[in-house]
Amino acid sequence: MEKAIICKNLTKQFGDFKAVDSVSFDVAQGEIFGFLGANGAGKTTAMRILCGLSYPTSGEATVAGFDVYKQQEKIKRNIGYMSQKFSLYDNLTILENIEFYGGVYGVSGAEIKTRSNELISTLGLEKEAKKLVGELPLGWKQKLAFSVAIFHRPKIVFLDEPTGGVDPVTRRQFWDMIYEAAANGITVFVTTHYMDEAEYCNRISVMVDGRVEALDTPANLKNRFNTNTMDDVFYQLARGAKRSGD
Amino acid sequence: MKQLLAFIRKEFYHVFRDRRTLLILFGMPIVQIILFGFALSSEVKNIGIAVLDNARDVQSEQIISRIQSGSYFQIKDAALNYRDIEQRFKQGEIKCAILFPLNFGSDIYKTGGAQVQVIADASDPNTATVVTNYLNNIINNYQQELNPTAKLAYQIIPEMRQLYNEEQNGSLNFIPGVIALIFMIVSTALTSVAVVREKELGTMEILLVSPFKPIMVLIAKAVPYLVLSLIDFIIILLLSVFLLNVGVRGSLLLIFAESILFIITCLSLGLLISNLTTSQQTAMLISMMGMMLPTIFFTGFMFPLENMPKIFQWISYIIPSKYYYAIIKGVMLKGLGFGYVWKETLILAGMATGLLFVALKNFKIRL
């Protein structure tokens, strides 16, 4: 199968401190890949490199087939990104937000129009389309933010704790959207602190102190650690951590 | 290019939907021009004056009627005595008083040296000086009329002209200052806040992950505020020409070119501030304290620089608005050409380039 992300001995060093320590993993095209780890484990640093925001110190990595050293621009064109912080503009309407992000990614005007109509009807937001985003409830905003992150049809979407502060029902709906995106061939790379969400992933990796300590399907990991909750798997792996905090 | 346009359009949405920003953008210049133009006028008019006329003769009456006839003085009811005058000074009812002694008229002819006392409230020294000068003039003129044929053996008659502002229009001086101030507010303060707001909201991350180049983010932020600054500039020019009757003497093209140069300097400052701060409040505070106050103090439009201690005069050399003020004052009010302001222009251009370079270099890609 074609690989969306390949990392080989990826390392990022700040002085003596190895934020990311020789990490290797692959993510298949269309896979939902959970990227777990306690705060300070190095998730964010690794993700920054994969998003084309910083260079690794050593090792290799390609994202959507592009090299993280030389082809940052091309990587950026082929990925979408959504963060834990809410990322739409409150004083723009839903349509204007979509137009703005579509425009920034260079989607043509006509294409923006058809896709945004489509998007608004799938989300059932016809009445709200001309309302300011600030007036929407948080759950709606998050769903909209995700739709906007994949609006330009990226190959891979990076989700950095996308469901923080969202109620369980909306979280469930949010994951339905993720599944749908994956079914359409978009690779989903997601970080989360919710272990029930980890279960939804095809495979997960757990980072501890800059290294990937475990990488497998949720079922296999539970077998290996001889437990039936992901919580427990995570706890057993993470309690050995020497670093903590951000 | 299309990406940039989408971004710029978004910035305009932000501006036009935020009432506070709109108020600062369009309310501030208008209010400042009107305030400086009318309320804070340095001209002296309608000064309350008390007259204590003990002489009550033709000569004193004539002088009093002259005082009355201009628009400078407003005679309060005739004072009864000395203590009465003092009382009115204390109440602030009058700013000056004129006292004619008992035999004023006859003294002129008999002794050839009549006396008249002029008292002014010097708690406001500027007004006091202006007022005593006015009265002095009135009395001197009267004196000359009394003996038109008399000639001193040697006489020097100074012929004085107040260049560039012959009608002593007090609004002239501050207009370039207000323009500089508005640019500081719009281009520096509002721009830095606009960038920092994206950091606070977390939208900056999204922009940096997008294929949109970081430098383009800065350009997209700067362009709308450049346009808005120019609109403000035009508003101020129109107000000063049509409301305050201050004509533009120099080349309009030169004024615009110099203004764009200064706006770029201010924008660079704003971007630099936004790079160094992470909260809107800090950005606002630095812009206000660090940029606006020096503009008020060190450009010389409110307080004459020449009277300041040397150290403050040195500080003033690093304030960009000082040069802009000098340029605009020269071109707009005196009608000077580029040949007279190239030095200031060069310094300003140097500052703009330096600041822009540092701002772009410091713009960090941060997730």
Coordinates of C-alpha atoms in Angstrom, one line a residue:
Chain A
M1 CA 0.0 0.0 0.0
E2 CA 1.1 3.6 -0.7
K3 CA 2.5 5.4 2.3
A4 CA 1.2 8.9 3.3
I5 CA 3.9 9.5 5.9
I6 CA 7.3 7.8 6.3
C7 CA 9.7 8.6 9.1
K8 CA 13.1 7.0 9.5
N9 CA 15.2 7.8 12.6
L10 CA 13.7 11.3 12.7
T11 CA 15.4 13.3 15.4
K12 CA 15.1 16.9 16.6
Q13 CA 17.6 18.2 19.0
F14 CA 17.6 21.5 20.9
G15 CA 21.1 21.7 22.4
D16 CA 21.5 18.5 24.5
F17 CA 17.8 17.9 24.6
K18 CA 16.4 15.4 22.2
A19 CA 12.8 16.4 21.8
V20 CA 12.3 13.8 19.1
D21 CA 14.6 10.9 19.5
S22 CA 15.1 8.7 16.4
V23 CA 11.5 8.1 15.6
S24 CA 10.5 5.7 12.8
F25 CA 7.0 4.9 11.6
D26 CA 4.8 4.7 8.5
V27 CA 1.3 5.8 8.0
A28 CA -0.7 4.3 5.1
Q29 CA -2.8 6.3 2.7
G30 CA -6.4 6.5 4.1
E31 CA -5.4 5.4 7.5
I32 CA -6.6 7.0 10.8
F33 CA -3.4 7.2 12.8
G34 CA -3.5 8.1 16.5
F35 CA -0.5 9.9 17.7
L36 CA -0.5 9.7 21.5
G37 CA 1.8 10.8 24.2
A38 CA 1.9 12.6 27.5
N39 CA 2.5 16.4 27.5
G40 CA 6.2 17.0 26.7
A41 CA 6.7 13.6 25.0
G42 CA 7.6 15.4 21.8
K43 CA 4.3 15.0 19.8
T44 CA 4.1 18.7 18.9
T45 CA 7.7 18.9 17.8
A46 CA 7.3 15.8 15.6
M47 CA 4.1 17.2 14.2
R48 CA 5.7 20.5 13.4
I49 CA 8.3 18.8 11.3
L50 CA 5.7 16.8 9.4
C51 CA 3.7 19.9 8.7
G52 CA 6.7 21.6 7.2
L53 CA 7.1 24.2 10.0
S54 CA 10.6 23.1 11.2
Y55 CA 13.5 21.1 10.0
P56 CA 14.6 17.8 11.7
T57 CA 18.2 17.6 13.1
S58 CA 18.7 14.2 11.5
G59 CA 16.9 11.3 10.0
E60 CA 14.5 11.2 7.1
A61 CA 10.8 11.8 6.5
T62 CA 8.5 12.2 3.7
V63 CA 4.9 13.5 3.8
A64 CA 2.6 12.8 0.9
G65 CA 5.7 11.7 -0.9
F66 CA 7.6 15.0 -0.3
D67 CA 10.8 15.5 1.6
V68 CA 10.6 17.4 4.9
Y69 CA 14.0 19.0 4.2
K70 CA 13.6 20.2 0.7
Q71 CA 9.9 20.3 -0.2
Q72 CA 8.1 22.1 2.7
E73 CA 6.1 24.2 0.2
K74 CA 4.7 21.1 -1.5
I75 CA 4.0 19.4 1.8
K76 CA 2.0 22.5 2.9
R77 CA -0.1 22.3 -0.3
N78 CA -1.0 18.7 0.3
I79 CA -2.0 18.8 4.0
G80 CA -4.8 20.2 6.1
Y81 CA -4.4 21.2 9.7
M82 CA -6.7 21.8 12.6
S83 CA -5.7 22.6 16.1
Q84 CA -7.1 22.4 19.6
K85 CA -7.5 26.1 19.6
F86 CA -10.5 27.1 17.7
S87 CA -9.3 28.2 14.3
L88 CA -12.0 30.1 12.4
Y89 CA -12.7 33.8 12.5
D90 CA -15.5 34.8 14.8
N91 CA -16.4 38.0 13.1
L92 CA -16.6 36.4 9.6
T93 CA -19.7 34.5 8.4
I94 CA -19.5 30.8 7.7
L95 CA -19.3 31.4 4.0
E96 CA -16.6 34.1 4.4
N97 CA -14.5 31.8 6.5
I98 CA -14.8 29.1 3.8
E99 CA -14.0 31.5 1.1
F100 CA -11.0 32.8 3.0
Y101 CA -9.4 29.4 3.6
G102 CA -10.3 28.2 0.1
G103 CA -8.6 31.3 -1.2
V104 CA -5.5 30.9 0.9
Y105 CA -5.1 27.3 -0.5
G106 CA -5.6 28.6 -4.0
V107 CA -8.9 26.9 -4.7
S108 CA -10.6 28.6 -7.7
G109 CA -13.5 30.9 -7.1
A110 CA -16.0 28.7 -9.0
E111 CA -14.8 25.6 -7.1
I112 CA -15.1 27.4 -3.8
K113 CA -18.7 28.1 -4.6
T114 CA -19.8 24.6 -5.5
R115 CA -17.8 23.0 -2.7
S116 CA -19.1 25.4 0.0
N117 CA -22.7 24.9 -1.1
E118 CA -22.1 21.2 -0.8
L119 CA -20.4 21.5 2.6
I120 CA -23.2 23.7 4.0
S121 CA -25.9 21.3 2.9
T122 CA -24.1 18.3 4.3
L123 CA -23.6 20.1 7.6
G124 CA -27.2 21.3 7.5
L125 CA -26.2 24.9 8.0
E126 CA -28.2 26.5 5.2
K127 CA -29.9 28.9 7.6
E128 CA -26.6 29.8 9.4
A129 CA -24.5 30.3 6.3
K130 CA -24.6 34.0 6.5
K131 CA -24.3 34.2 10.3
L132 CA -21.1 35.1 12.0
V133 CA -19.2 32.1 13.2
G134 CA -19.0 33.7 16.7
E135 CA -22.7 33.0 17.1
L136 CA -22.4 29.2 16.6
P137 CA -22.1 26.8 19.5
L138 CA -18.6 25.3 20.0
G139 CA -19.5 21.8 18.7
W140 CA -20.7 23.3 15.4
K141 CA -17.6 25.4 15.2
Q142 CA -15.3 22.4 15.6
K143 CA -17.2 20.4 13.0
L144 CA -17.0 23.4 10.7
A145 CA -13.3 23.9 11.4
F146 CA -12.7 20.3 10.4
S147 CA -14.7 20.7 7.2
V148 CA -12.6 23.8 6.4
A149 CA -9.4 21.9 7.1
I150 CA -10.2 19.4 4.4
F151 CA -11.9 21.8 2.1
H152 CA -9.0 22.0 -0.3
R153 CA -9.0 18.1 -0.5
P154 CA -5.6 17.5 1.1
K155 CA -4.0 14.1 1.0
I156 CA -3.4 14.2 4.8
V157 CA -5.1 16.1 7.6
F158 CA -3.3 16.8 10.9
L159 CA -5.6 17.2 13.8
D160 CA -4.0 18.5 17.0
E161 CA -6.4 17.5 19.9
P162 CA -9.4 18.5 17.8
T163 CA -12.1 17.6 20.3
G164 CA -10.8 19.5 23.4
G165 CA -13.7 20.9 25.3
V166 CA -16.4 19.3 23.2
D167 CA -19.3 17.3 24.6
P168 CA -19.4 13.5 24.1
V169 CA -22.2 13.5 21.6
T170 CA -20.5 16.1 19.4
R171 CA -17.2 14.2 19.7
R172 CA -18.9 11.1 18.4
Q173 CA -20.3 13.1 15.5
F174 CA -16.9 14.6 14.9
W175 CA -15.4 11.1 14.6
D176 CA -18.1 10.2 12.1
M177 CA -16.8 13.0 10.0
I178 CA -13.2 11.7 10.4
Y179 CA -14.3 8.3 9.3
E180 CA -16.0 9.8 6.3
A181 CA -12.9 11.7 5.3
A182 CA -10.8 8.6 5.7
A183 CA -13.3 6.7 3.5
N184 CA -12.7 9.3 0.9
G185 CA -9.0 8.5 0.9
I186 CA -7.8 11.3 3.3
T187 CA -5.1 10.2 5.7
V188 CA -5.9 11.3 9.2
F189 CA -3.1 12.0 11.7
V190 CA -4.6 12.8 15.0
T191 CA -3.4 13.6 18.5
T192 CA -5.7 13.2 21.5
H193 CA -5.8 12.7 25.2
Y194 CA -9.1 10.9 25.1
M195 CA -8.5 7.2 25.3
D196 CA -11.9 6.3 23.9
E197 CA -10.9 8.3 20.8
A198 CA -7.7 6.3 20.6
E199 CA -9.9 3.2 20.2
Y200 CA -11.4 4.7 17.0
C201 CA -8.0 4.9 15.3
N202 CA -6.8 2.2 12.9
R203 CA -3.4 2.2 14.5
I204 CA -1.9 4.3 17.3
S205 CA 1.6 5.2 18.4
V206 CA 2.5 6.2 21.9
M207 CA 5.4 8.5 22.4
V208 CA 7.4 8.5 25.7
D209 CA 10.3 10.9 26.2
G210 CA 10.8 11.6 22.5
R211 CA 10.6 7.9 21.4
V212 CA 7.8 5.9 19.9
E213 CA 7.5 3.2 22.6
A214 CA 4.5 1.3 21.0
L215 CA 2.9 1.2 17.6
D216 CA 0.0 -1.1 16.7
T217 CA -3.7 -1.5 16.4
P218 CA -5.6 -0.7 19.6
A219 CA -6.6 -4.4 19.9
N220 CA -3.1 -5.7 19.6
L221 CA -1.8 -3.2 22.1
K222 CA -4.4 -4.2 24.7
N223 CA -3.4 -7.8 24.2
R224 CA 0.3 -7.0 24.5
F225 CA -0.2 -5.2 27.7
N226 CA -2.6 -7.7 29.0
T227 CA -5.5 -5.3 29.7
N228 CA -8.8 -4.4 28.2
T229 CA -8.6 -0.6 28.3
M230 CA -6.5 1.8 26.3
D231 CA -6.3 3.9 29.4
D232 CA -4.3 1.2 31.0
V233 CA -2.1 0.7 28.0
F234 CA -1.3 4.4 28.0
Y235 CA -0.7 4.5 31.7
Q236 CA 1.7 1.5 31.7
L237 CA 3.7 3.1 28.9
A238 CA 3.7 6.7 30.1
R239 CA 4.4 6.2 33.8
G240 CA 8.1 5.4 32.9
A241 CA 8.4 8.9 31.5
K242 CA 11.1 11.1 32.9
R243 CA 9.9 14.3 31.3
S244 CA 6.7 16.0 32.1
G245 CA 4.9 19.2 31.2
D246 CA 5.1 21.0 28.0
Chain B
M1 CA -1.9 37.0 -5.9
K2 CA -5.5 35.7 -5.6
Q3 CA -4.5 34.2 -2.2
L4 CA -3.3 37.7 -1.2
L5 CA -6.5 39.3 -2.3
A6 CA -8.6 36.8 -0.3
F7 CA -6.5 37.6 2.7
I8 CA -6.8 41.3 2.3
R9 CA -10.5 41.1 1.8
K10 CA -10.7 39.2 5.1
E11 CA -8.7 41.9 6.9
F12 CA -11.2 44.5 5.7
Y13 CA -14.1 42.4 7.0
H14 CA -12.4 42.4 10.4
V15 CA -12.0 46.2 10.3
F16 CA -15.5 47.1 9.2
R17 CA -17.2 44.7 11.6
D18 CA -15.3 45.9 14.7
R19 CA -16.9 49.1 16.1
R20 CA -14.0 50.0 18.2
T21 CA -11.6 49.8 15.3
L22 CA -13.9 51.9 13.2
L23 CA -14.2 54.5 15.9
I24 CA -10.4 54.7 16.2
L25 CA -10.0 54.8 12.5
F26 CA -12.5 57.4 11.6
G27 CA -13.7 59.0 14.8
M28 CA -10.2 59.8 16.1
P29 CA -8.8 61.9 13.3
I30 CA -12.0 64.0 13.1
V31 CA -12.2 64.5 16.8
Q32 CA -8.5 65.4 17.0
I33 CA -8.7 67.9 14.2
I34 CA -11.7 69.6 15.7
L35 CA -10.2 69.6 19.2
F36 CA -6.9 71.0 18.2
G37 CA -8.5 73.3 15.7
F38 CA -11.0 74.9 17.9
A39 CA -10.8 74.0 21.5
L40 CA -7.1 74.1 21.9
S41 CA -6.6 77.2 19.9
S42 CA -3.5 79.1 20.9
E43 CA -5.0 82.3 19.6
V44 CA -6.2 84.7 22.2
K45 CA -9.7 86.1 21.8
N46 CA -12.5 87.4 24.0
I47 CA -10.3 88.0 27.0
G48 CA -12.1 89.3 30.0
I49 CA -10.7 92.7 31.0
A50 CA -11.6 94.9 33.9
V51 CA -11.3 98.7 33.4
L52 CA -10.8 101.0 36.4
D53 CA -11.1 104.4 35.0
N54 CA -10.4 107.0 37.7
A55 CA -9.8 109.7 35.2
R56 CA -13.1 109.6 33.2
D57 CA -11.8 112.1 30.7
V58 CA -11.8 112.1 26.9
Q59 CA -8.4 110.4 26.6
S60 CA -9.2 107.5 28.8
E61 CA -12.6 107.0 27.2
Q62 CA -11.0 106.9 23.8
I63 CA -8.5 104.2 24.8
I64 CA -11.3 102.2 26.4
S65 CA -13.4 102.4 23.3
R66 CA -10.5 101.1 21.2
I67 CA -10.1 98.2 23.6
Q68 CA -13.8 97.5 23.2
S69 CA -13.9 97.7 19.4
G70 CA -11.6 94.7 18.6
S71 CA -12.6 91.1 19.1
Y72 CA -9.7 90.5 21.5
F73 CA -11.2 91.9 24.6
Q74 CA -14.5 91.7 26.4
I75 CA -14.9 94.4 28.9
K76 CA -16.6 93.2 32.1
D77 CA -18.6 95.8 34.1
A78 CA -16.4 98.7 35.1
A79 CA -14.5 98.0 38.2
L80 CA -15.1 100.0 41.3
N81 CA -11.8 99.7 43.1
Y82 CA -8.5 97.9 43.3
R83 CA -9.8 95.2 45.6
D84 CA -12.6 94.5 43.3
I85 CA -10.2 93.8 40.5
E86 CA -8.2 91.4 42.6
Q87 CA -11.3 89.6 43.5
R88 CA -12.2 89.1 39.9
F89 CA -8.7 87.9 39.0
K90 CA -9.1 85.2 41.7
Q91 CA -12.5 84.2 40.3
G92 CA -11.0 83.9 36.9
E93 CA -13.5 86.3 35.5
I94 CA -10.8 88.5 34.0
K95 CA -7.4 87.8 32.6
C96 CA -6.2 91.4 32.7
A97 CA -7.1 94.8 33.9
I98 CA -6.3 98.4 32.9
L99 CA -6.2 101.3 35.4
F100 CA -6.2 104.9 34.5
P101 CA -5.1 107.3 37.3
L102 CA -7.0 110.3 38.4
N103 CA -5.5 112.9 36.1
F104 CA -4.7 110.7 33.1
G105 CA -5.8 113.1 30.4
S106 CA -4.4 116.3 31.8
D107 CA -1.1 114.5 32.7
I108 CA -0.5 113.8 29.0
Y109 CA -0.5 117.4 28.1
K110 CA 0.8 119.0 31.3
T111 CA 3.7 116.7 32.3
G112 CA 4.0 115.0 28.9
G113 CA 4.2 111.7 30.7
A114 CA 0.9 110.1 31.7
Q115 CA 0.8 106.7 33.3
V116 CA -1.5 103.8 32.8
Q117 CA -1.3 100.5 34.6
V118 CA -1.8 97.2 32.9
I119 CA -2.1 94.0 35.0
A120 CA -2.3 90.6 33.6
D121 CA -2.9 87.1 35.1
A122 CA 0.4 85.4 34.4
S123 CA -0.6 82.0 35.8
D124 CA -1.0 81.4 32.1
P125 CA 2.2 83.1 30.8
N126 CA 1.4 82.7 27.1
T127 CA -1.9 84.5 27.4
A128 CA -0.5 87.1 29.7
T129 CA 2.3 88.0 27.2
V130 CA -0.2 88.1 24.3
V131 CA -2.6 90.2 26.2
T132 CA -0.1 92.8 27.4
N133 CA 1.2 93.1 23.9
Y134 CA -2.2 93.8 22.5
L135 CA -2.8 96.5 25.1
N136 CA 0.6 98.0 24.5
N137 CA -0.2 98.2 20.8
I138 CA -3.5 99.9 21.4
I139 CA -1.9 102.5 23.7
N140 CA 1.0 103.1 21.3
N141 CA -1.3 103.6 18.4
Y142 CA -3.3 106.1 20.3
Q143 CA -0.2 107.9 21.4
Q144 CA 0.9 108.3 17.8
E145 CA -2.5 109.6 16.8
L146 CA -2.3 112.2 19.5
N147 CA 0.7 113.9 18.0
P148 CA 0.9 112.8 14.3
T149 CA 3.4 115.5 13.4
A150 CA 5.8 114.8 16.2
K151 CA 9.0 113.2 15.0
L152 CA 11.8 111.8 17.0
A153 CA 15.2 112.7 15.8
Y154 CA 16.2 109.2 14.9
Q155 CA 13.7 106.5 14.5
I156 CA 13.8 102.8 13.7
I157 CA 10.6 101.4 12.4
P158 CA 10.7 97.6 12.4
E159 CA 8.4 96.2 9.8
M160 CA 7.4 92.8 11.0
R161 CA 5.9 89.9 9.0
Q162 CA 5.0 86.6 10.4
L163 CA 5.8 84.4 7.4
Y164 CA 3.7 81.4 6.3
N165 CA 1.0 82.2 8.7
E166 CA 0.4 85.9 8.5
E167 CA -3.1 85.7 9.9
Q168 CA -1.7 84.0 13.0
N169 CA -3.9 81.0 12.4
G170 CA -3.2 78.8 15.4
S171 CA -4.3 75.6 13.7
L172 CA -1.4 75.5 11.3
N173 CA 1.3 74.0 13.5
F174 CA -0.5 71.0 14.9
I175 CA -2.0 69.6 11.7
P176 CA 1.2 67.8 10.6
G177 CA 1.5 66.6 14.2
V178 CA -2.0 65.2 14.2
I179 CA -1.3 63.5 11.0
A180 CA 1.8 61.8 12.4
L181 CA -0.2 60.8 15.5
I182 CA -3.0 59.3 13.5
F183 CA -0.5 57.3 11.4
M184 CA 1.1 56.0 14.6
I185 CA -2.3 54.9 15.9
V186 CA -3.6 53.3 12.7
S187 CA -0.4 51.9 11.2
T188 CA 1.5 51.0 14.3
A189 CA -1.0 50.2 17.0
L190 CA -3.9 48.8 15.0
T191 CA -1.5 46.7 12.8
S192 CA 0.3 45.2 15.7
V193 CA -2.9 44.3 17.4
A194 CA -4.3 42.8 14.2
V195 CA -1.3 40.4 13.9
V196 CA -1.2 39.6 17.6
R197 CA -4.9 38.8 17.5
E198 CA -4.3 36.0 15.1
K199 CA -1.7 34.6 17.5
E200 CA -4.1 34.8 20.4
L201 CA -6.9 33.2 18.4
G202 CA -4.7 30.4 17.2
T203 CA -5.5 31.2 13.6
M204 CA -1.8 32.1 13.0
E205 CA -1.0 28.4 13.3
I206 CA -3.4 27.6 10.5
L207 CA -1.9 30.4 8.3
L208 CA 1.6 29.2 8.9
V209 CA 0.7 25.6 8.0
S210 CA -1.0 26.8 4.9
P211 CA 1.0 27.3 1.7
F212 CA 0.6 31.0 2.2
K213 CA 4.1 32.4 2.7
P214 CA 4.8 33.9 6.2
I215 CA 6.0 37.1 4.5
M216 CA 2.7 37.3 2.6
V217 CA 0.9 37.2 6.0
L218 CA 2.7 40.3 6.9
I219 CA 2.0 42.0 3.6
A220 CA -1.6 41.1 3.8
K221 CA -1.8 42.6 7.2
A222 CA 0.0 45.7 6.2
V223 CA -1.8 46.6 3.0
P224 CA -5.3 47.2 4.5
Y225 CA -3.8 49.5 7.1
L226 CA -1.8 51.3 4.5
V227 CA -4.9 52.0 2.6
L228 CA -6.8 53.0 5.7
S229 CA -4.0 55.3 6.8
L230 CA -4.2 57.1 3.5
I231 CA -7.9 57.5 3.8
D232 CA -7.4 59.0 7.2
F233 CA -4.8 61.3 5.7
I234 CA -7.2 62.5 3.0
I235 CA -9.8 63.1 5.7
I236 CA -7.4 65.2 7.7
L237 CA -6.3 67.2 4.6
L238 CA -9.9 67.9 3.6
L239 CA -10.8 68.9 7.2
S240 CA -7.8 71.3 7.4
V241 CA -8.5 72.9 4.1
F242 CA -12.2 73.3 4.3
L243 CA -12.8 73.5 8.1
L244 CA -9.7 75.2 9.3
N245 CA -8.8 77.2 6.2
V246 CA -5.3 75.8 6.2
G247 CA -4.2 75.7 2.6
V248 CA -1.7 73.2 1.2
R249 CA 1.1 75.2 -0.2
G250 CA 3.6 72.5 -1.4
S251 CA 3.2 69.7 -3.9
L252 CA 0.5 67.3 -3.0
L253 CA 2.3 64.5 -4.7
L254 CA 5.4 65.1 -2.6
I255 CA 3.2 65.2 0.6
F256 CA 1.6 61.8 -0.4
A257 CA 4.9 60.2 -1.3
E258 CA 6.4 61.3 2.1
S259 CA 3.4 60.1 3.9
I260 CA 3.5 56.7 2.3
L261 CA 7.2 56.5 3.4
F262 CA 6.2 57.4 7.0
I263 CA 3.3 54.9 6.9
I264 CA 5.7 52.2 5.9
T265 CA 7.9 53.1 8.8
C266 CA 5.0 52.9 11.2
L267 CA 3.8 49.6 9.7
S268 CA 7.2 48.1 10.2
L269 CA 7.2 49.3 13.8
G270 CA 3.8 47.7 14.2
L271 CA 4.9 44.4 12.7
L272 CA 8.0 44.5 14.9
I273 CA 6.0 45.0 18.0
S274 CA 3.6 42.2 17.0
N275 CA 6.6 39.9 16.6
L276 CA 7.7 40.6 20.1
T277 CA 4.4 40.3 21.9
T278 CA 1.8 37.6 22.3
S279 CA -1.1 39.5 23.7
Q280 CA -3.2 42.3 22.2
Q281 CA -3.0 44.3 25.4
T282 CA 0.8 44.3 25.4
A283 CA 0.9 45.2 21.8
M284 CA -1.5 48.1 22.4
L285 CA 0.4 49.3 25.4
I286 CA 3.8 49.3 23.7
S287 CA 2.4 51.1 20.7
M288 CA 0.7 53.7 22.9
M289 CA 3.5 54.3 25.4
G290 CA 6.5 53.6 23.2
M291 CA 5.3 55.2 20.0
M292 CA 2.5 57.7 20.6
L293 CA 3.8 59.5 23.6
P294 CA 7.2 60.2 22.0
T295 CA 5.4 61.5 19.0
I296 CA 3.5 64.0 21.1
F297 CA 6.6 65.0 23.1
F298 CA 9.5 64.8 20.8
T299 CA 8.2 66.1 17.4
G300 CA 7.9 69.6 18.6
F301 CA 4.3 70.1 17.6
M302 CA 3.1 70.6 21.1
F303 CA 6.2 71.5 23.1
P304 CA 9.1 73.4 21.4
L305 CA 12.0 71.1 21.1
E306 CA 14.5 73.9 21.4
N307 CA 13.5 74.6 25.0
M308 CA 14.1 71.0 26.1
P309 CA 17.1 69.8 28.0
K310 CA 19.9 68.5 25.6
I311 CA 19.2 64.8 26.5
F312 CA 15.6 65.0 25.3
Q313 CA 16.7 66.7 22.1
W314 CA 19.1 63.8 21.5
I315 CA 16.3 61.3 22.2
S316 CA 14.2 63.1 19.6
Y317 CA 16.6 62.2 16.9
I318 CA 15.6 58.6 17.0
I319 CA 11.9 59.3 16.8
P320 CA 10.7 58.8 13.2
S321 CA 7.7 61.1 13.6
K322 CA 10.1 64.0 14.3
Y323 CA 11.4 63.9 10.7
Y324 CA 8.0 63.3 9.2
Y325 CA 6.7 66.3 11.1
A326 CA 9.5 68.5 9.8
I327 CA 8.9 67.3 6.3
I328 CA 5.2 67.9 6.3
K329 CA 5.4 71.2 8.0
G330 CA 7.9 72.3 5.4
V331 CA 6.1 71.0 2.4
M332 CA 2.5 71.6 3.4
L333 CA 2.8 74.9 5.3
K334 CA 5.8 76.5 3.7
G335 CA 5.5 75.1 0.3
L336 CA 9.1 73.7 0.2
G337 CA 10.2 71.4 -2.5
F338 CA 12.0 68.1 -2.2
G339 CA 15.4 69.9 -2.3
Y340 CA 14.7 71.2 1.2
V341 CA 13.5 68.0 2.8
W342 CA 15.7 65.3 1.2
K343 CA 17.8 64.9 4.4
E344 CA 14.8 64.1 6.5
T345 CA 13.5 61.9 3.8
L346 CA 16.7 60.0 3.6
I347 CA 16.8 59.5 7.4
L348 CA 13.1 58.3 7.3
A349 CA 13.8 56.0 4.4
G350 CA 16.8 54.5 6.3
M351 CA 14.6 54.0 9.4
A352 CA 11.9 52.3 7.4
T353 CA 14.3 50.0 5.7
G354 CA 16.0 49.1 8.9
L355 CA 12.8 48.5 10.8
L356 CA 11.2 46.5 8.0
F357 CA 14.3 44.3 7.8
V358 CA 14.3 43.6 11.5
A359 CA 10.6 42.9 11.5
L360 CA 10.7 40.5 8.6
K361 CA 13.7 38.7 10.1
N362 CA 12.1 38.3 13.5
F363 CA 8.8 37.0 12.1
K364 CA 9.0 33.6 13.6
I365 CA 7.2 30.5 12.3
R366 CA 5.8 29.1 15.4
L367 CA 3.3 26.4 15.9

